[in-house]
Amino acid sequence: MTRQEPRHPPLIYRPDLQPRRQRLVFSALTAAAWGIWLYLFLPLFSVLAWWFGGDLFARHILGPEDRGHLLTLLGYAGVVVIAAVVIVTWSWYNLKRYGGMDRRKPIVQVTDEDLCARFQVDGAMLASLRTGRRLELDLDEHGHIITARDQSSVDGSASRFAAASVRRT
Amino acid sequence: MLAWGESSGVLALLFNFAFFFPLFMAWVWIVAGLWYYFHWEKDGHGNPEEPPELDEWPMCSILVPCFNEGDNVRETIDWLARQEYPHFEIIAINDGSSDATGAILDELAARQPRLRVLHFTRNQGKAMALRMGALAARSEFLVCIDGDAVLHPHATQWLMYHLTSGPRVGAVTGNPRIRNRSTLLGRLQVGEFSSIIGLIKRAQRIYGRVFTVSGVVSAFRKSALHRNRYWNTDMVTEDIDLTWLLQADHWDVRYEPNALCWILMPETLRGLWKQRLRWAQGGVEVMRRYGRSVLTWRRRRMWGVLLEYGLSVLWAYTMAAIFLLYFVGLWVPLPDTLTVATVLPTWNGVILGCTCLVQFAVSLLIDSRYEKGLWRVYFWVIWYPLAFWLINMLTTVVAVPKALLKRDGQRAVWVSPDRGVRP
C-alpha cells in the first residue's frame, strides 16, 4: 500500500519577488559563506590527499612521533561515543523504570465557579461569553472584562450591538 | 588544532568550551532523535494522514488569536473548518486589529457555524487573547494556533490523542512546517525547523522535559492551565513561560510530530533578528523567574533542560568573548595568554561542520516522512552554522541584559515581523 502524502497548503516559492537589493545581499552573503566554508574544509582535503598517499597519512597521523594528532581525533570520537551512551542509557533507564506507568491520578476538571472566581466575572457573563457568536470585549489594564457586548442575534446573523451589555460585577 | 585535554589558561578554556559544547550537544540530539524515531515514530503512529482512533471524542475548542492578520486569517479559518475531528468549535480572538481582520472574521462567522469571534476594543497582546479565548471556550481541551498558520486536517485529532490518553498530559506541541521559502533565509529556516527544532524536541522528550511548546501550534488541558495562572501577560514568550509552569507543576508536556501546522516566517534579516531577539529574551525571562524554583529535588526532571539552556547562554557569551578578544587584539596589544590568533577554526571547524551536516542529514531523513522533497534544502543549509549560530549568539548576548533589566509586570505586546515574500 502506498503511503499517502500529507496534505498541505500551497508552498510559497517565489524568489522572483525578492527586491533586487535583498537578492544581491543574500547572494553576496552566500558567496562569502561558501568561501569560509571551503576554507574550513582545507584540512580535510589535506587529510584526503594524505590518505591517497597512504604512507604520508600513516606517518603524520598514525605514526608514533605524531601521537598527539591521533589522540586528538580519538578524543573527538570519544565525545561522540559519550554523548550517545549518556542519552541512550538515560532513555533505556526511564523506559525500564517508568515505561507504561502513569502514577498521577486525574484531577477534577475546572468548574464554572472556579473560572468565574479566577477571571472575576459572574455567571451571566460567562454564559454570554460561551454562547455569543460575535462579542466585543472591553478590558481594563489588568485584563479584567469591563463590558462584553454581544453583537450577534439569536439566529447567528450579524447585528451590531443587538444584545444587552453585561457589566462585570 | 587544540590538543585534546588542554585546559590551562583562559583562552584554552574558552576555546575548548566553544568547541566541545556544540559538538557534544549535537551528537546528543542526533542520537536521541534517531532513538526517538526508531522507538516511537517509525513503526508506530507515523503518518499524519492516519491518526489513531480515540477511546472518547470530547469537545475541543480551537483558539486563534489574531492581530492584523487580514492577509492570512481567511485561509487559517478555512483550513480549521476542515478539521476532521468530530466535535470542535473555533474561537477567533481579534486582538484590536487596525486592519480588516475584524470584518473578515465577522464575515466568516456568518457562514461558518463552528466559528465564534471575540473582538477586543484595544490591542491586549497574545497572552490576554488566549486567556479570554480559554474563558469563552466550552470545552476542557484547547488547541491554540496563530492567526497566520494553517493546521493539517488531522492535527486536532493527533493532539487530542495525547490529551485524552494520559491524565497527566497538560500540553502537547505540534510540528510547525515552514511554507515560505522564496529567499535563502526562508530555505535555511526550513532546514532549521527540521534539524534543530524538531531534533531538539525529540531529544528533550527523552530527557523527560521540553524547553518549550511551539506557540504557533499547541494544545492544553484547561484544568492544568487553571492550576497555573493560564498565560502570563508580562512574558514576551508566553509559550516558554507556560511550558515551564506546567512542567514545574508535574504535568507532562508531549511532542507530536504528526500534528502538522504550516507557518510563515520572516524572510528579511531585520525580521529574523527581531523574532530571534524576542525568543532569546523570552528564554532569559523564564530562567530569571523560574530558574531557582526548579532546583528542588522534586523538580529534578527539569534540571536537564535547565542545564542545557544555561550552558547555551554561557556558550553565546564565550563565543562573544573570543570574537571580542580577537578584534581588540587587532588594535591593542594584549598579553599572550589573551591573544586570539584567528577566529577561523580550521580542524575544529571541520569537525563541527561535518557534525552539522550529519545532524541535518539525520533530521531531514526523519522529517522527509512529513514533507516530500525536503532534501532540496540540504544544499542551502550548509552555511546555517556560520550564519544562524552567529545570529543566535548575538541575540542571546543582547537579550540577557534586556531581560534582566525589564520591569516585572509590564504587559508584553509585540508586532509580528514580516511573513516573507508573498505574491
PDB file of C-alpha atoms in Angstrom, chain A residues 7 11 43 117 143 160:
ATOM      1  CA  ARG A   7      -1.947  17.354   2.654  1.00  0.00           C
ATOM      2  CA  LEU A  11       4.023  26.357  -0.506  1.00  0.00           C
ATOM      3  CA  PRO A  43      42.444  20.450   6.389  1.00  0.00           C
ATOM      4  CA  ALA A 117     -13.574  33.401  40.511  1.00  0.00           C
ATOM      5  CA  GLY A 143      -7.144  42.263  31.838  1.00  0.00           C
ATOM      6  CA  ARG A 160     -24.243  45.096  15.803  1.00  0.00           C
TER       7      ARG A 160
END
